[in-house]
Amino acid sequence: MLGKSTAPKGFRFAGGDPNGPVSRVIVKAAQLKVRAGKSSWSYTLNEPSQGRIAVQLQLGTSRAWCADAPAKASGNPPSTASNDRVDRFTAQPKTPAPAVCPPIP
């Protein structure tokens, strides 16, 4: 499925290829969610810990959205171990957007 406007709420994309690199993107006023992976995804999560991940998303010629978030901490005592490991990263929810987009590597 191609992108679908959910105006005024935002934008939603659902990938049609079950092995495609990006399966879902949701953009709302203060939220960016990306579900990606599978064999055709070129970004690796093969380090024991990512620490944090930055994302830059540009739809067409519009201004880019940026996110930079640490791994989500959970449990007691709080730990990022279950959310930041090889092949898995879950970001801390409600992390404020950076003042400036991180540089693209």
mmCIF file of N, CA, C and O in Angstrom:
data_model
loop_
_atom_site.group_PDB
_atom_site.id
_atom_site.type_symbol
_atom_site.label_atom_id
_atom_site.label_comp_id
_atom_site.label_asym_id
_atom_site.label_seq_id
_atom_site.Cartn_x
_atom_site.Cartn_y
_atom_site.Cartn_z
ATOM 1 N N MET A 1 0.845 -1.182 0.000
ATOM 2 C CA MET A 1 0.000 0.000 0.000
ATOM 3 C C MET A 1 0.882 1.233 0.000
ATOM 4 O O MET A 1 1.873 1.308 0.706
ATOM 5 N N LEU A 2 0.505 2.210 -0.773
ATOM 6 C CA LEU A 2 1.229 3.465 -0.780
ATOM 7 C C LEU A 2 0.846 4.271 0.441
ATOM 8 O O LEU A 2 -0.051 3.923 1.188
ATOM 9 N N GLY A 3 1.541 5.377 0.626
ATOM 10 C CA GLY A 3 1.249 6.237 1.760
ATOM 11 C C GLY A 3 -0.176 6.745 1.725
ATOM 12 O O GLY A 3 -0.769 6.907 0.673
ATOM 13 N N LYS A 4 -0.720 6.970 2.906
ATOM 14 C CA LYS A 4 -2.099 7.432 3.015
ATOM 15 C C LYS A 4 -2.130 8.576 4.012
ATOM 16 O O LYS A 4 -1.652 8.449 5.121
ATOM 17 N N SER A 5 -2.702 9.684 3.586
ATOM 18 C CA SER A 5 -2.855 10.800 4.496
ATOM 19 C C SER A 5 -3.970 10.503 5.473
ATOM 20 O O SER A 5 -5.017 10.000 5.094
ATOM 21 N N THR A 6 -3.718 10.771 6.726
ATOM 22 C CA THR A 6 -4.751 10.636 7.747
ATOM 23 C C THR A 6 -5.040 12.018 8.307
ATOM 24 O O THR A 6 -5.316 12.177 9.473
ATOM 25 N N ALA A 7 -4.929 13.037 7.411
ATOM 26 C CA ALA A 7 -5.100 14.429 7.804
ATOM 27 C C ALA A 7 -6.427 14.610 8.520
ATOM 28 O O ALA A 7 -7.410 13.983 8.148
ATOM 29 N N PRO A 8 -6.511 15.463 9.514
ATOM 30 C CA PRO A 8 -5.420 16.277 10.044
ATOM 31 C C PRO A 8 -4.530 15.529 11.035
ATOM 32 O O PRO A 8 -3.674 16.121 11.664
ATOM 33 N N LYS A 9 -4.718 14.229 11.163
ATOM 34 C CA LYS A 9 -3.986 13.474 12.177
ATOM 35 C C LYS A 9 -2.556 13.136 11.784
ATOM 36 O O LYS A 9 -1.718 12.955 12.642
ATOM 37 N N GLY A 10 -2.257 12.997 10.494
ATOM 38 C CA GLY A 10 -0.900 12.650 10.115
ATOM 39 C C GLY A 10 -0.819 11.874 8.819
ATOM 40 O O GLY A 10 -1.634 12.036 7.925
ATOM 41 N N PHE A 11 0.173 10.996 8.747
ATOM 42 C CA PHE A 11 0.460 10.223 7.551
ATOM 43 C C PHE A 11 0.792 8.796 7.957
ATOM 44 O O PHE A 11 1.473 8.574 8.959
ATOM 45 N N ARG A 12 0.315 7.820 7.175
ATOM 46 C CA ARG A 12 0.584 6.415 7.466
ATOM 47 C C ARG A 12 1.027 5.720 6.188
ATOM 48 O O ARG A 12 0.446 5.929 5.119
ATOM 49 N N PHE A 13 2.067 4.907 6.286
ATOM 50 C CA PHE A 13 2.543 4.085 5.181
ATOM 51 C C PHE A 13 2.566 2.641 5.646
ATOM 52 O O PHE A 13 3.041 2.344 6.744
ATOM 53 N N ALA A 14 2.044 1.745 4.827
ATOM 54 C CA ALA A 14 2.127 0.307 5.088
ATOM 55 C C ALA A 14 2.711 -0.337 3.850
ATOM 56 O O ALA A 14 2.173 -0.187 2.746
ATOM 57 N N GLY A 15 3.845 -1.014 4.002
ATOM 58 C CA GLY A 15 4.504 -1.660 2.877
ATOM 59 C C GLY A 15 3.727 -2.880 2.416
ATOM 60 O O GLY A 15 3.193 -3.638 3.226
ATOM 61 N N GLY A 16 3.657 -3.099 1.125
ATOM 62 C CA GLY A 16 2.927 -4.230 0.580
ATOM 63 C C GLY A 16 3.764 -5.494 0.446
ATOM 64 O O GLY A 16 3.227 -6.580 0.303
ATOM 65 N N ASP A 17 5.087 -5.369 0.481
ATOM 66 C CA ASP A 17 5.980 -6.510 0.326
ATOM 67 C C ASP A 17 6.299 -7.088 1.703
ATOM 68 O O ASP A 17 6.904 -6.411 2.533
ATOM 69 N N PRO A 18 5.913 -8.343 1.988
ATOM 70 C CA PRO A 18 6.165 -8.916 3.311
ATOM 71 C C PRO A 18 7.654 -9.036 3.650
ATOM 72 O O PRO A 18 8.027 -9.137 4.809
ATOM 73 N N ASN A 19 8.530 -9.005 2.632
ATOM 74 C CA ASN A 19 9.977 -9.044 2.869
ATOM 75 C C ASN A 19 10.636 -7.698 2.628
ATOM 76 O O ASN A 19 11.858 -7.606 2.572
ATOM 77 N N GLY A 20 9.832 -6.656 2.442
ATOM 78 C CA GLY A 20 10.363 -5.323 2.190
ATOM 79 C C GLY A 20 11.076 -4.765 3.410
ATOM 80 O O GLY A 20 10.842 -5.191 4.539
ATOM 81 N N PRO A 21 11.948 -3.786 3.201
ATOM 82 C CA PRO A 21 12.729 -3.246 4.308
ATOM 83 C C PRO A 21 11.909 -2.458 5.334
ATOM 84 O O PRO A 21 12.199 -2.475 6.509
ATOM 85 N N VAL A 22 10.862 -1.770 4.898
ATOM 86 C CA VAL A 22 10.032 -0.980 5.807
ATOM 87 C C VAL A 22 8.603 -1.488 5.710
ATOM 88 O O VAL A 22 8.014 -1.488 4.635
ATOM 89 N N SER A 23 8.063 -1.923 6.846
ATOM 90 C CA SER A 23 6.687 -2.440 6.808
ATOM 91 C C SER A 23 5.660 -1.391 7.219
ATOM 92 O O SER A 23 4.516 -1.459 6.804
ATOM 93 N N ARG A 24 6.083 -0.402 8.043
ATOM 94 C CA ARG A 24 5.112 0.595 8.489
ATOM 95 C C ARG A 24 5.825 1.875 8.929
ATOM 96 O O ARG A 24 6.868 1.825 9.572
ATOM 97 N N VAL A 25 5.221 3.015 8.592
ATOM 98 C CA VAL A 25 5.676 4.325 9.067
ATOM 99 C C VAL A 25 4.428 5.100 9.452
ATOM 100 O O VAL A 25 3.466 5.156 8.688
ATOM 101 N N ILE A 26 4.444 5.686 10.636
ATOM 102 C CA ILE A 26 3.349 6.543 11.086
ATOM 103 C C ILE A 26 3.962 7.882 11.487
ATOM 104 O O ILE A 26 4.899 7.928 12.287
ATOM 105 N N VAL A 27 3.446 8.955 10.914
ATOM 106 C CA VAL A 27 3.903 10.307 11.225
ATOM 107 C C VAL A 27 2.709 11.078 11.755
ATOM 108 O O VAL A 27 1.682 11.179 11.081
ATOM 109 N N LYS A 28 2.833 11.594 12.965
ATOM 110 C CA LYS A 28 1.808 12.442 13.566
ATOM 111 C C LYS A 28 2.489 13.698 14.077
ATOM 112 O O LYS A 28 3.710 13.800 14.031
ATOM 113 N N ALA A 29 1.717 14.607 14.629
ATOM 114 C CA ALA A 29 2.255 15.896 15.072
ATOM 115 C C ALA A 29 3.487 15.757 15.961
ATOM 116 O O ALA A 29 4.464 16.450 15.775
ATOM 117 N N ALA A 30 3.485 14.877 16.903
ATOM 118 C CA ALA A 30 4.622 14.741 17.815
ATOM 119 C C ALA A 30 5.071 13.280 17.908
ATOM 120 O O ALA A 30 5.516 12.823 18.946
ATOM 121 N N GLN A 31 4.955 12.558 16.793
ATOM 122 C CA GLN A 31 5.270 11.133 16.857
ATOM 123 C C GLN A 31 5.774 10.630 15.504
ATOM 124 O O GLN A 31 5.240 10.978 14.460
ATOM 125 N N LEU A 32 6.813 9.820 15.564
ATOM 126 C CA LEU A 32 7.329 9.139 14.395
ATOM 127 C C LEU A 32 7.565 7.694 14.791
ATOM 128 O O LEU A 32 8.333 7.416 15.711
ATOM 129 N N LYS A 33 6.858 6.761 14.138
ATOM 130 C CA LYS A 33 7.038 5.335 14.401
ATOM 131 C C LYS A 33 7.465 4.668 13.108
ATOM 132 O O LYS A 33 6.845 4.883 12.063
ATOM 133 N N VAL A 34 8.513 3.867 13.190
ATOM 134 C CA VAL A 34 9.002 3.135 12.033
ATOM 135 C C VAL A 34 9.137 1.673 12.423
ATOM 136 O O VAL A 34 9.777 1.358 13.423
ATOM 137 N N ARG A 35 8.533 0.805 11.653
ATOM 138 C CA ARG A 35 8.726 -0.635 11.841
ATOM 139 C C ARG A 35 9.443 -1.117 10.583
ATOM 140 O O ARG A 35 8.931 -0.981 9.478
ATOM 141 N N ALA A 36 10.656 -1.626 10.788
ATOM 142 C CA ALA A 36 11.479 -2.030 9.649
ATOM 143 C C ALA A 36 12.323 -3.233 10.029
ATOM 144 O O ALA A 36 12.464 -3.569 11.200
ATOM 145 N N GLY A 37 12.883 -3.847 9.026
ATOM 146 C CA GLY A 37 13.743 -4.998 9.255
ATOM 147 C C GLY A 37 13.714 -5.915 8.059
ATOM 148 O O GLY A 37 13.606 -5.454 6.930
ATOM 149 N N LYS A 38 13.797 -7.196 8.282
ATOM 150 C CA LYS A 38 13.803 -8.237 7.255
ATOM 151 C C LYS A 38 15.128 -8.213 6.483
ATOM 152 O O LYS A 38 15.977 -7.357 6.667
ATOM 153 N N SER A 39 15.283 -9.148 5.580
ATOM 154 C CA SER A 39 16.558 -9.339 4.896
ATOM 155 C C SER A 39 16.943 -8.189 3.971
ATOM 156 O O SER A 39 18.119 -7.945 3.743
ATOM 157 N N SER A 40 15.980 -7.448 3.440
ATOM 158 C CA SER A 40 16.318 -6.363 2.515
ATOM 159 C C SER A 40 16.589 -5.028 3.211
ATOM 160 O O SER A 40 16.837 -4.030 2.562
ATOM 161 N N TRP A 41 16.548 -4.992 4.516
ATOM 162 C CA TRP A 41 16.872 -3.795 5.297
ATOM 163 C C TRP A 41 18.391 -3.707 5.402
ATOM 164 O O TRP A 41 19.045 -4.636 5.850
ATOM 165 N N SER A 42 18.980 -2.611 5.007
ATOM 166 C CA SER A 42 20.447 -2.514 4.968
ATOM 167 C C SER A 42 21.071 -1.998 6.268
ATOM 168 O O SER A 42 22.271 -2.059 6.437
ATOM 169 N N TYR A 43 20.276 -1.504 7.181
ATOM 170 C CA TYR A 43 20.794 -0.993 8.451
ATOM 171 C C TYR A 43 20.918 -2.156 9.428
ATOM 172 O O TYR A 43 19.966 -2.899 9.628
ATOM 173 N N THR A 44 22.084 -2.323 10.015
ATOM 174 C CA THR A 44 22.272 -3.464 10.919
ATOM 175 C C THR A 44 22.068 -3.077 12.382
ATOM 176 O O THR A 44 22.303 -1.936 12.767
ATOM 177 N N LEU A 45 21.612 -4.016 13.144
ATOM 178 C CA LEU A 45 21.534 -3.903 14.602
ATOM 179 C C LEU A 45 22.352 -5.054 15.174
ATOM 180 O O LEU A 45 21.925 -5.769 16.055
ATOM 181 N N ASN A 46 23.559 -5.227 14.633
ATOM 182 C CA ASN A 46 24.363 -6.379 15.022
ATOM 183 C C ASN A 46 25.342 -6.102 16.157
ATOM 184 O O ASN A 46 26.097 -6.972 16.549
ATOM 185 N N GLU A 47 25.323 -4.901 16.691
ATOM 186 C CA GLU A 47 26.147 -4.591 17.841
ATOM 187 C C GLU A 47 25.430 -5.088 19.098
ATOM 188 O O GLU A 47 24.212 -5.148 19.131
ATOM 189 N N PRO A 48 26.160 -5.431 20.157
ATOM 190 C CA PRO A 48 25.499 -5.878 21.383
ATOM 191 C C PRO A 48 24.541 -4.824 21.942
ATOM 192 O O PRO A 48 23.534 -5.152 22.554
ATOM 193 N N SER A 49 24.856 -3.543 21.718
ATOM 194 C CA SER A 49 24.003 -2.444 22.190
ATOM 195 C C SER A 49 24.149 -1.274 21.230
ATOM 196 O O SER A 49 25.256 -0.924 20.836
ATOM 197 N N GLN A 50 23.030 -0.668 20.852
ATOM 198 C CA GLN A 50 23.063 0.502 19.968
ATOM 199 C C GLN A 50 23.247 1.785 20.784
ATOM 200 O O GLN A 50 23.811 2.742 20.303
ATOM 201 N N GLY A 51 22.680 1.807 21.985
ATOM 202 C CA GLY A 51 22.719 3.011 22.819
ATOM 203 C C GLY A 51 21.604 3.974 22.468
ATOM 204 O O GLY A 51 20.755 4.295 23.275
ATOM 205 N N ARG A 52 21.622 4.451 21.233
ATOM 206 C CA ARG A 52 20.573 5.342 20.729
ATOM 207 C C ARG A 52 20.553 5.247 19.216
ATOM 208 O O ARG A 52 21.520 4.826 18.607
ATOM 209 N N ILE A 53 19.443 5.661 18.640
ATOM 210 C CA ILE A 53 19.297 5.643 17.184
ATOM 211 C C ILE A 53 18.701 6.971 16.747
ATOM 212 O O ILE A 53 17.791 7.494 17.382
ATOM 213 N N ALA A 54 19.242 7.504 15.647
ATOM 214 C CA ALA A 54 18.725 8.731 15.052
ATOM 215 C C ALA A 54 18.080 8.379 13.714
ATOM 216 O O ALA A 54 18.552 7.496 13.000
ATOM 217 N N VAL A 55 16.985 9.057 13.399
ATOM 218 C CA VAL A 55 16.251 8.825 12.160
ATOM 219 C C VAL A 55 15.930 10.171 11.538
ATOM 220 O O VAL A 55 15.576 11.124 12.233
ATOM 221 N N GLN A 56 16.052 10.244 10.219
ATOM 222 C CA GLN A 56 15.636 11.429 9.484
ATOM 223 C C GLN A 56 14.679 10.962 8.397
ATOM 224 O O GLN A 56 15.003 10.050 7.634
ATOM 225 N N LEU A 57 13.492 11.544 8.342
ATOM 226 C CA LEU A 57 12.464 11.154 7.381
ATOM 227 C C LEU A 57 12.040 12.377 6.596
ATOM 228 O O LEU A 57 11.696 13.402 7.175
ATOM 229 N N GLN A 58 12.071 12.233 5.266
ATOM 230 C CA GLN A 58 11.609 13.319 4.413
ATOM 231 C C GLN A 58 10.578 12.750 3.452
ATOM 232 O O GLN A 58 10.836 11.756 2.771
ATOM 233 N N LEU A 59 9.413 13.348 3.423
ATOM 234 C CA LEU A 59 8.333 12.936 2.526
ATOM 235 C C LEU A 59 8.275 13.931 1.382
ATOM 236 O O LEU A 59 7.937 15.099 1.586
ATOM 237 N N GLY A 60 8.647 13.479 0.205
ATOM 238 C CA GLY A 60 8.655 14.367 -0.956
ATOM 239 C C GLY A 60 9.664 15.485 -0.779
ATOM 240 O O GLY A 60 10.794 15.258 -0.376
ATOM 241 N N THR A 61 9.243 16.712 -1.052
ATOM 242 C CA THR A 61 10.146 17.855 -0.942
ATOM 243 C C THR A 61 9.928 18.634 0.357
ATOM 244 O O THR A 61 10.489 19.710 0.534
ATOM 245 N N SER A 62 9.114 18.085 1.256
ATOM 246 C CA SER A 62 8.838 18.774 2.507
ATOM 247 C C SER A 62 10.069 18.775 3.419
ATOM 248 O O SER A 62 11.044 18.069 3.179
ATOM 249 N N ARG A 63 10.013 19.564 4.458
ATOM 250 C CA ARG A 63 11.080 19.616 5.456
ATOM 251 C C ARG A 63 11.208 18.252 6.135
ATOM 252 O O ARG A 63 10.227 17.568 6.372
ATOM 253 N N ALA A 64 12.414 17.851 6.471
ATOM 254 C CA ALA A 64 12.646 16.547 7.094
ATOM 255 C C ALA A 64 12.226 16.556 8.559
ATOM 256 O O ALA A 64 12.321 17.574 9.242
ATOM 257 N N TRP A 65 11.741 15.410 9.017
ATOM 258 C CA TRP A 65 11.480 15.179 10.437
ATOM 259 C C TRP A 65 12.689 14.436 10.987
ATOM 260 O O TRP A 65 13.254 13.573 10.315
ATOM 261 N N CYS A 66 13.050 14.732 12.218
ATOM 262 C CA CYS A 66 14.196 14.076 12.830
ATOM 263 C C CYS A 66 13.814 13.530 14.195
ATOM 264 O O CYS A 66 13.005 14.117 14.907
ATOM 265 N N ALA A 67 14.430 12.417 14.520
ATOM 266 C CA ALA A 67 14.262 11.821 15.841
ATOM 267 C C ALA A 67 15.618 11.287 16.273
ATOM 268 O O ALA A 67 16.406 10.829 15.444
ATOM 269 N N ASP A 68 15.891 11.371 17.542
ATOM 270 C CA ASP A 68 17.131 10.860 18.114
ATOM 271 C C ASP A 68 16.764 10.402 19.514
ATOM 272 O O ASP A 68 16.423 11.221 20.363
ATOM 273 N N ALA A 69 16.768 9.086 19.739
ATOM 274 C CA ALA A 69 16.252 8.570 21.007
ATOM 275 C C ALA A 69 17.154 7.483 21.582
ATOM 276 O O ALA A 69 17.706 6.669 20.839
ATOM 277 N N PRO A 70 17.247 7.456 22.907
ATOM 278 C CA PRO A 70 17.963 6.368 23.565
ATOM 279 C C PRO A 70 17.079 5.134 23.634
ATOM 280 O O PRO A 70 15.875 5.193 23.393
ATOM 281 N N ALA A 71 17.664 4.019 24.003
ATOM 282 C CA ALA A 71 16.899 2.785 24.173
ATOM 283 C C ALA A 71 15.933 2.926 25.342
ATOM 284 O O ALA A 71 16.204 3.621 26.317
ATOM 285 N N LYS A 72 14.807 2.256 25.232
ATOM 286 C CA LYS A 72 13.786 2.274 26.276
ATOM 287 C C LYS A 72 14.266 1.469 27.494
ATOM 288 O O LYS A 72 14.743 0.346 27.353
ATOM 289 N N ALA A 73 14.141 2.062 28.653
ATOM 290 C CA ALA A 73 14.473 1.375 29.899
ATOM 291 C C ALA A 73 13.197 0.780 30.488
ATOM 292 O O ALA A 73 12.145 1.413 30.475
ATOM 293 N N SER A 74 13.283 -0.457 30.977
ATOM 294 C CA SER A 74 12.127 -1.094 31.606
ATOM 295 C C SER A 74 12.617 -2.054 32.684
ATOM 296 O O SER A 74 13.791 -2.380 32.766
ATOM 297 N N GLY A 75 11.683 -2.516 33.510
ATOM 298 C CA GLY A 75 12.018 -3.469 34.563
ATOM 299 C C GLY A 75 12.366 -2.801 35.873
ATOM 300 O O GLY A 75 12.320 -1.583 36.012
ATOM 301 N N ASN A 76 12.714 -3.631 36.846
ATOM 302 C CA ASN A 76 13.077 -3.128 38.165
ATOM 303 C C ASN A 76 14.281 -3.925 38.666
ATOM 304 O O ASN A 76 14.139 -5.092 38.970
ATOM 305 N N PRO A 77 15.453 -3.353 38.721
ATOM 306 C CA PRO A 77 15.790 -1.967 38.401
ATOM 307 C C PRO A 77 15.728 -1.724 36.886
ATOM 308 O O PRO A 77 15.903 -2.654 36.102
ATOM 309 N N PRO A 78 15.498 -0.463 36.483
ATOM 310 C CA PRO A 78 15.380 -0.148 35.070
ATOM 311 C C PRO A 78 16.648 -0.542 34.294
ATOM 312 O O PRO A 78 17.759 -0.307 34.743
ATOM 313 N N SER A 79 16.421 -1.154 33.144
ATOM 314 C CA SER A 79 17.520 -1.596 32.281
ATOM 315 C C SER A 79 17.071 -1.491 30.834
ATOM 316 O O SER A 79 15.888 -1.609 30.533
ATOM 317 N N THR A 80 18.023 -1.296 29.926
ATOM 318 C CA THR A 80 17.711 -1.261 28.491
ATOM 319 C C THR A 80 18.004 -2.605 27.824
ATOM 320 O O THR A 80 17.801 -2.748 26.624
ATOM 321 N N ALA A 81 18.427 -3.599 28.580
ATOM 322 C CA ALA A 81 18.885 -4.875 28.017
ATOM 323 C C ALA A 81 17.848 -5.555 27.119
ATOM 324 O O ALA A 81 18.194 -6.087 26.066
ATOM 325 N N SER A 82 16.580 -5.555 27.478
ATOM 326 C CA SER A 82 15.583 -6.255 26.654
ATOM 327 C C SER A 82 15.158 -5.440 25.438
ATOM 328 O O SER A 82 14.575 -5.985 24.497
ATOM 329 N N ASN A 83 15.446 -4.143 25.408
ATOM 330 C CA ASN A 83 15.044 -3.278 24.299
ATOM 331 C C ASN A 83 16.198 -2.841 23.411
ATOM 332 O O ASN A 83 15.990 -2.148 22.420
ATOM 333 N N ASP A 84 17.422 -3.198 23.778
ATOM 334 C CA ASP A 84 18.602 -2.779 23.027
ATOM 335 C C ASP A 84 19.588 -3.938 22.986
ATOM 336 O O ASP A 84 20.440 -4.084 23.852
ATOM 337 N N ARG A 85 19.415 -4.779 21.972
ATOM 338 C CA ARG A 85 20.278 -5.957 21.825
ATOM 339 C C ARG A 85 20.418 -6.270 20.339
ATOM 340 O O ARG A 85 19.807 -5.594 19.496
ATOM 341 N N VAL A 86 21.175 -7.276 20.006
ATOM 342 C CA VAL A 86 21.354 -7.658 18.605
ATOM 343 C C VAL A 86 19.980 -7.901 17.976
ATOM 344 O O VAL A 86 19.146 -8.609 18.539
ATOM 345 N N ASP A 87 19.740 -7.275 16.842
ATOM 346 C CA ASP A 87 18.508 -7.385 16.050
ATOM 347 C C ASP A 87 17.267 -6.788 16.700
ATOM 348 O O ASP A 87 16.152 -7.066 16.277
ATOM 349 N N ARG A 88 17.413 -5.982 17.741
ATOM 350 C CA ARG A 88 16.234 -5.341 18.345
ATOM 351 C C ARG A 88 16.623 -4.007 18.980
ATOM 352 O O ARG A 88 17.590 -3.915 19.711
ATOM 353 N N PHE A 89 15.823 -2.985 18.682
ATOM 354 C CA PHE A 89 15.968 -1.690 19.339
ATOM 355 C C PHE A 89 14.588 -1.086 19.479
ATOM 356 O O PHE A 89 13.867 -0.911 18.499
ATOM 357 N N THR A 90 14.202 -0.768 20.700
ATOM 358 C CA THR A 90 12.963 -0.049 20.975
ATOM 359 C C THR A 90 13.359 1.242 21.663
ATOM 360 O O THR A 90 14.033 1.220 22.701
ATOM 361 N N ALA A 91 12.960 2.359 21.087
ATOM 362 C CA ALA A 91 13.349 3.668 21.611
ATOM 363 C C ALA A 91 12.495 4.071 22.805
ATOM 364 O O ALA A 91 11.347 3.629 22.949
ATOM 365 N N GLN A 92 13.053 4.940 23.624
ATOM 366 C CA GLN A 92 12.332 5.514 24.753
ATOM 367 C C GLN A 92 11.189 6.363 24.208
ATOM 368 O O GLN A 92 11.418 7.264 23.412
ATOM 369 N N PRO A 93 9.938 6.080 24.586
ATOM 370 C CA PRO A 93 8.818 6.877 24.084
ATOM 371 C C PRO A 93 8.903 8.333 24.553
ATOM 372 O O PRO A 93 9.500 8.642 25.574
ATOM 373 N N LYS A 94 8.280 9.189 23.761
ATOM 374 C CA LYS A 94 8.136 10.612 24.084
ATOM 375 C C LYS A 94 9.471 11.322 24.256
ATOM 376 O O LYS A 94 9.594 12.270 25.028
ATOM 377 N N THR A 95 10.491 10.864 23.513
ATOM 378 C CA THR A 95 11.774 11.554 23.513
ATOM 379 C C THR A 95 11.626 12.814 22.669
ATOM 380 O O THR A 95 11.163 12.735 21.533
ATOM 381 N N PRO A 96 11.990 13.985 23.196
ATOM 382 C CA PRO A 96 11.849 15.210 22.404
ATOM 383 C C PRO A 96 12.710 15.164 21.141
ATOM 384 O O PRO A 96 13.783 14.557 21.133
ATOM 385 N N ALA A 97 12.221 15.797 20.091
ATOM 386 C CA ALA A 97 12.990 15.894 18.843
ATOM 387 C C ALA A 97 14.251 16.707 19.087
ATOM 388 O O ALA A 97 14.262 17.631 19.905
ATOM 389 N N PRO A 98 15.332 16.385 18.385
ATOM 390 C CA PRO A 98 16.554 17.174 18.537
ATOM 391 C C PRO A 98 16.352 18.574 17.963
ATOM 392 O O PRO A 98 15.553 18.774 17.054
ATOM 393 N N ALA A 99 17.110 19.541 18.485
ATOM 394 C CA ALA A 99 17.017 20.918 17.982
ATOM 395 C C ALA A 99 17.484 21.007 16.538
ATOM 396 O O ALA A 99 16.971 21.800 15.757
ATOM 397 N N VAL A 100 18.452 20.167 16.184
ATOM 398 C CA VAL A 100 19.007 20.114 14.832
ATOM 399 C C VAL A 100 19.076 18.649 14.419
ATOM 400 O O VAL A 100 19.429 17.795 15.233
ATOM 401 N N CYS A 101 18.756 18.365 13.170
ATOM 402 C CA CYS A 101 18.832 16.981 12.701
ATOM 403 C C CYS A 101 20.267 16.477 12.794
ATOM 404 O O CYS A 101 21.208 17.198 12.425
ATOM 405 N N PRO A 102 20.461 15.246 13.253
ATOM 406 C CA PRO A 102 21.800 14.670 13.283
ATOM 407 C C PRO A 102 22.346 14.529 11.865
ATOM 408 O O PRO A 102 21.569 14.362 10.914
ATOM 409 N N PRO A 103 23.666 14.603 11.696
ATOM 410 C CA PRO A 103 24.218 14.452 10.348
ATOM 411 C C PRO A 103 23.967 13.052 9.802
ATOM 412 O O PRO A 103 23.931 12.081 10.560
ATOM 413 N N ILE A 104 23.794 12.954 8.506
ATOM 414 C CA ILE A 104 23.607 11.657 7.859
ATOM 415 C C ILE A 104 24.978 11.044 7.650
ATOM 416 O O ILE A 104 25.878 11.693 7.108
ATOM 417 N N PRO A 105 25.170 9.784 8.097
ATOM 418 C CA PRO A 105 26.508 9.166 7.964
ATOM 419 C C PRO A 105 26.892 8.940 6.524
ATOM 420 O O PRO A 105 26.127 8.860 5.651
#
